[in-house]
Amino acid sequence: MDLQPCHVKGVFVSVTEGGAAAPTVILEVAGGDCIPIFIGLYEAISIRNALQKEVLPRPITHDLFVEALSRFGIRVTALHIDALEENVFYAKLIARSNGSEELIDCRPSDGIAIALRCHAPILVDGSIISTASQPKEKLPRLEDLDRII
């Protein structure tokens, strides 16, 4: 598996020519190309909160999960976005505890929200980069997520 680092450029709402809108996380890979991943609104808000280091008065699901992992001595060491099948991305959280490593299947949106909170790297398989990445100019029209929440 050829895993390459990427970073979260931001969370947006993609707007199509027909006016449809979808929350989208944009991953930027080496060379400046981007991978758009369409996600749910609540995951988009959670990723946005993590990017802005916004702490809510009460924990949301991803905050709760990270806190539970921490209390049990489990450390998230990376997120691997490792498959793309029929336009669906697949990912695994890599977690370590007591010298043991586990791969936990997850949706990329949940994995990104957790990895950002844990300061863990986000790695994308090279085959996905070659298949799904595109120049910034080719991305759909992107609106700031803050405009709709």
PDB file of C-alpha atoms in Angstrom:
ATOM      1  CA  MET A   1       0.000   0.000   0.000  1.00  0.00           C
ATOM      2  CA  ASP A   2       1.427   3.370  -1.074  1.00  0.00           C
ATOM      3  CA  LEU A   3       0.140   5.795   1.572  1.00  0.00           C
ATOM      4  CA  GLN A   4       0.788   9.494   1.071  1.00  0.00           C
ATOM      5  CA  PRO A   5       0.135  12.317   3.525  1.00  0.00           C
ATOM      6  CA  CYS A   6      -2.521  14.913   2.868  1.00  0.00           C
ATOM      7  CA  HIS A   7      -4.063  17.721   4.831  1.00  0.00           C
ATOM      8  CA  VAL A   8      -7.577  18.991   5.227  1.00  0.00           C
ATOM      9  CA  LYS A   9      -7.900  22.147   3.162  1.00  0.00           C
ATOM     10  CA  GLY A  10     -11.338  22.836   4.607  1.00  0.00           C
ATOM     11  CA  VAL A  11     -14.987  21.935   4.790  1.00  0.00           C
ATOM     12  CA  PHE A  12     -17.325  23.475   2.261  1.00  0.00           C
ATOM     13  CA  VAL A  13     -20.646  23.087   0.569  1.00  0.00           C
ATOM     14  CA  SER A  14     -20.312  21.977  -3.060  1.00  0.00           C
ATOM     15  CA  VAL A  15     -22.888  23.606  -5.298  1.00  0.00           C
ATOM     16  CA  THR A  16     -23.725  21.997  -8.638  1.00  0.00           C
ATOM     17  CA  GLU A  17     -24.919  23.808 -11.725  1.00  0.00           C
ATOM     18  CA  GLY A  18     -28.412  22.542 -10.933  1.00  0.00           C
ATOM     19  CA  GLY A  19     -28.285  24.184  -7.507  1.00  0.00           C
ATOM     20  CA  ALA A  20     -27.898  21.020  -5.412  1.00  0.00           C
ATOM     21  CA  ALA A  21     -25.638  21.437  -2.390  1.00  0.00           C
ATOM     22  CA  ALA A  22     -23.607  18.846  -0.486  1.00  0.00           C
ATOM     23  CA  PRO A  23     -21.210  19.213   2.452  1.00  0.00           C
ATOM     24  CA  THR A  24     -17.716  18.396   1.199  1.00  0.00           C
ATOM     25  CA  VAL A  25     -14.355  17.970   2.882  1.00  0.00           C
ATOM     26  CA  ILE A  26     -11.417  18.850   0.640  1.00  0.00           C
ATOM     27  CA  LEU A  27      -8.151  16.985   1.131  1.00  0.00           C
ATOM     28  CA  GLU A  28      -5.060  18.533  -0.427  1.00  0.00           C
ATOM     29  CA  VAL A  29      -2.344  16.140  -1.600  1.00  0.00           C
ATOM     30  CA  ALA A  30       1.247  16.686  -2.708  1.00  0.00           C
ATOM     31  CA  GLY A  31       1.437  18.873  -5.766  1.00  0.00           C
ATOM     32  CA  GLY A  32      -1.639  20.866  -4.745  1.00  0.00           C
ATOM     33  CA  ASP A  33      -4.312  18.619  -6.243  1.00  0.00           C
ATOM     34  CA  CYS A  34      -7.420  18.035  -4.155  1.00  0.00           C
ATOM     35  CA  ILE A  35      -9.720  15.159  -3.323  1.00  0.00           C
ATOM     36  CA  PRO A  36     -13.328  16.153  -2.623  1.00  0.00           C
ATOM     37  CA  ILE A  37     -15.239  13.800  -0.330  1.00  0.00           C
ATOM     38  CA  PHE A  38     -18.972  14.350   0.061  1.00  0.00           C
ATOM     39  CA  ILE A  39     -20.027  13.933   3.691  1.00  0.00           C
ATOM     40  CA  GLY A  40     -22.944  14.473   6.051  1.00  0.00           C
ATOM     41  CA  LEU A  41     -23.736  17.860   7.561  1.00  0.00           C
ATOM     42  CA  TYR A  42     -23.041  16.825  11.162  1.00  0.00           C
ATOM     43  CA  GLU A  43     -19.659  15.347  10.221  1.00  0.00           C
ATOM     44  CA  ALA A  44     -18.872  18.530   8.281  1.00  0.00           C
ATOM     45  CA  ILE A  45     -19.661  20.653  11.341  1.00  0.00           C
ATOM     46  CA  SER A  46     -17.540  18.378  13.533  1.00  0.00           C
ATOM     47  CA  ILE A  47     -14.566  18.607  11.145  1.00  0.00           C
ATOM     48  CA  ARG A  48     -15.010  22.394  10.966  1.00  0.00           C
ATOM     49  CA  ASN A  49     -15.005  22.565  14.790  1.00  0.00           C
ATOM     50  CA  ALA A  50     -11.798  20.516  14.929  1.00  0.00           C
ATOM     51  CA  LEU A  51     -10.093  22.671  12.286  1.00  0.00           C
ATOM     52  CA  GLN A  52     -11.029  25.840  14.151  1.00  0.00           C
ATOM     53  CA  LYS A  53     -10.147  24.245  17.507  1.00  0.00           C
ATOM     54  CA  GLU A  54     -13.635  25.160  18.682  1.00  0.00           C
ATOM     55  CA  VAL A  55     -14.601  23.497  21.933  1.00  0.00           C
ATOM     56  CA  LEU A  56     -18.318  23.263  22.581  1.00  0.00           C
ATOM     57  CA  PRO A  57     -19.795  23.455  26.096  1.00  0.00           C
ATOM     58  CA  ARG A  58     -20.841  19.780  25.846  1.00  0.00           C
ATOM     59  CA  PRO A  59     -18.961  17.064  23.943  1.00  0.00           C
ATOM     60  CA  ILE A  60     -20.290  15.967  20.573  1.00  0.00           C
ATOM     61  CA  THR A  61     -19.890  12.377  19.400  1.00  0.00           C
ATOM     62  CA  HIS A  62     -16.330  12.707  18.055  1.00  0.00           C
ATOM     63  CA  ASP A  63     -15.175  14.533  21.197  1.00  0.00           C
ATOM     64  CA  LEU A  64     -16.739  11.802  23.337  1.00  0.00           C
ATOM     65  CA  PHE A  65     -15.052   9.044  21.299  1.00  0.00           C
ATOM     66  CA  VAL A  66     -11.628  10.708  21.573  1.00  0.00           C
ATOM     67  CA  GLU A  67     -12.070  11.204  25.330  1.00  0.00           C
ATOM     68  CA  ALA A  68     -13.085   7.556  25.797  1.00  0.00           C
ATOM     69  CA  LEU A  69     -10.041   6.372  23.843  1.00  0.00           C
ATOM     70  CA  SER A  70      -7.777   8.590  25.923  1.00  0.00           C
ATOM     71  CA  ARG A  71      -9.183   7.363  29.235  1.00  0.00           C
ATOM     72  CA  PHE A  72      -8.527   3.753  28.210  1.00  0.00           C
ATOM     73  CA  GLY A  73      -4.978   4.523  27.083  1.00  0.00           C
ATOM     74  CA  ILE A  74      -5.686   4.116  23.381  1.00  0.00           C
ATOM     75  CA  ARG A  75      -3.891   6.487  21.005  1.00  0.00           C
ATOM     76  CA  VAL A  76      -4.984   7.167  17.422  1.00  0.00           C
ATOM     77  CA  THR A  77      -1.781   7.210  15.384  1.00  0.00           C
ATOM     78  CA  ALA A  78      -3.155   7.728  11.853  1.00  0.00           C
ATOM     79  CA  LEU A  79      -6.101   7.607   9.522  1.00  0.00           C
ATOM     80  CA  HIS A  80      -5.688   5.610   6.315  1.00  0.00           C
ATOM     81  CA  ILE A  81      -8.083   6.378   3.485  1.00  0.00           C
ATOM     82  CA  ASP A  82      -7.381   3.144   1.695  1.00  0.00           C
ATOM     83  CA  ALA A  83     -10.115   2.293  -0.811  1.00  0.00           C
ATOM     84  CA  LEU A  84     -12.510   3.845  -3.290  1.00  0.00           C
ATOM     85  CA  GLU A  85     -15.238   1.594  -4.628  1.00  0.00           C
ATOM     86  CA  GLU A  86     -18.198   2.795  -6.695  1.00  0.00           C
ATOM     87  CA  ASN A  87     -17.527   6.407  -5.606  1.00  0.00           C
ATOM     88  CA  VAL A  88     -17.508   5.443  -1.913  1.00  0.00           C
ATOM     89  CA  PHE A  89     -14.340   6.107   0.102  1.00  0.00           C
ATOM     90  CA  TYR A  90     -13.260   3.675   2.831  1.00  0.00           C
ATOM     91  CA  ALA A  91     -10.929   4.332   5.738  1.00  0.00           C
ATOM     92  CA  LYS A  92      -9.346   2.830   8.826  1.00  0.00           C
ATOM     93  CA  LEU A  93      -8.287   4.473  12.059  1.00  0.00           C
ATOM     94  CA  ILE A  94      -4.978   3.118  13.323  1.00  0.00           C
ATOM     95  CA  ALA A  95      -5.012   2.846  17.118  1.00  0.00           C
ATOM     96  CA  ARG A  96      -2.306   1.715  19.550  1.00  0.00           C
ATOM     97  CA  SER A  97      -2.534   0.505  23.108  1.00  0.00           C
ATOM     98  CA  ASN A  98      -0.039  -1.418  25.210  1.00  0.00           C
ATOM     99  CA  GLY A  99       2.190  -2.099  22.210  1.00  0.00           C
ATOM    100  CA  SER A 100      -0.665  -3.507  20.156  1.00  0.00           C
ATOM    101  CA  GLU A 101      -1.987  -1.901  16.981  1.00  0.00           C
ATOM    102  CA  GLU A 102      -5.555  -2.204  15.714  1.00  0.00           C
ATOM    103  CA  LEU A 103      -7.146  -1.089  12.448  1.00  0.00           C
ATOM    104  CA  ILE A 104     -10.696   0.162  12.957  1.00  0.00           C
ATOM    105  CA  ASP A 105     -12.991   0.457   9.937  1.00  0.00           C
ATOM    106  CA  CYS A 106     -14.650   3.877   9.741  1.00  0.00           C
ATOM    107  CA  ARG A 107     -16.210   6.352   7.380  1.00  0.00           C
ATOM    108  CA  PRO A 108     -13.596   8.839   6.173  1.00  0.00           C
ATOM    109  CA  SER A 109     -15.623  11.755   7.565  1.00  0.00           C
ATOM    110  CA  ASP A 110     -15.659  10.267  11.077  1.00  0.00           C
ATOM    111  CA  GLY A 111     -12.011   9.293  10.766  1.00  0.00           C
ATOM    112  CA  ILE A 112     -11.017  12.805   9.703  1.00  0.00           C
ATOM    113  CA  ALA A 113     -12.960  14.371  12.589  1.00  0.00           C
ATOM    114  CA  ILE A 114     -11.205  12.034  15.046  1.00  0.00           C
ATOM    115  CA  ALA A 115      -7.724  12.254  13.469  1.00  0.00           C
ATOM    116  CA  LEU A 116      -7.825  16.052  13.596  1.00  0.00           C
ATOM    117  CA  ARG A 117      -8.722  15.979  17.295  1.00  0.00           C
ATOM    118  CA  CYS A 118      -5.913  13.490  17.967  1.00  0.00           C
ATOM    119  CA  HIS A 119      -3.352  15.356  15.837  1.00  0.00           C
ATOM    120  CA  ALA A 120      -2.872  12.145  13.853  1.00  0.00           C
ATOM    121  CA  PRO A 121      -1.740  12.186  10.209  1.00  0.00           C
ATOM    122  CA  ILE A 122      -4.231  11.538   7.426  1.00  0.00           C
ATOM    123  CA  LEU A 123      -2.793   9.257   4.762  1.00  0.00           C
ATOM    124  CA  VAL A 124      -4.354   8.451   1.385  1.00  0.00           C
ATOM    125  CA  ASP A 125      -3.530   5.448  -0.783  1.00  0.00           C
ATOM    126  CA  GLY A 126      -1.678   6.470  -3.950  1.00  0.00           C
ATOM    127  CA  SER A 127      -4.195   4.674  -6.158  1.00  0.00           C
ATOM    128  CA  ILE A 128      -6.967   6.877  -4.733  1.00  0.00           C
ATOM    129  CA  ILE A 129      -4.897   9.988  -5.358  1.00  0.00           C
ATOM    130  CA  SER A 130      -4.401   8.995  -8.989  1.00  0.00           C
ATOM    131  CA  THR A 131      -8.105   8.195  -9.384  1.00  0.00           C
ATOM    132  CA  ALA A 132      -9.896  10.845  -7.317  1.00  0.00           C
ATOM    133  CA  SER A 133      -7.614  13.879  -7.098  1.00  0.00           C
ATOM    134  CA  GLN A 134      -8.120  16.855  -9.347  1.00  0.00           C
ATOM    135  CA  PRO A 135      -6.672  20.314  -9.808  1.00  0.00           C
ATOM    136  CA  LYS A 136      -8.282  23.003  -7.653  1.00  0.00           C
ATOM    137  CA  GLU A 137      -9.677  24.640 -10.795  1.00  0.00           C
ATOM    138  CA  LYS A 138     -11.731  21.512 -11.580  1.00  0.00           C
ATOM    139  CA  LEU A 139     -13.464  21.343  -8.194  1.00  0.00           C
ATOM    140  CA  PRO A 140     -17.178  22.161  -8.087  1.00  0.00           C
ATOM    141  CA  ARG A 141     -18.155  25.608  -6.828  1.00  0.00           C
ATOM    142  CA  LEU A 142     -17.431  25.654  -3.105  1.00  0.00           C
ATOM    143  CA  GLU A 143     -19.239  27.815  -0.561  1.00  0.00           C
ATOM    144  CA  ASP A 144     -18.056  28.338   2.995  1.00  0.00           C
ATOM    145  CA  LEU A 145     -19.801  25.933   5.370  1.00  0.00           C
ATOM    146  CA  ASP A 146     -20.312  28.763   7.871  1.00  0.00           C
ATOM    147  CA  ARG A 147     -22.793  30.350   5.465  1.00  0.00           C
ATOM    148  CA  ILE A 148     -25.317  27.550   6.016  1.00  0.00           C
ATOM    149  CA  ILE A 149     -24.863  26.718   9.685  1.00  0.00           C
TER     150      ILE A 149
END
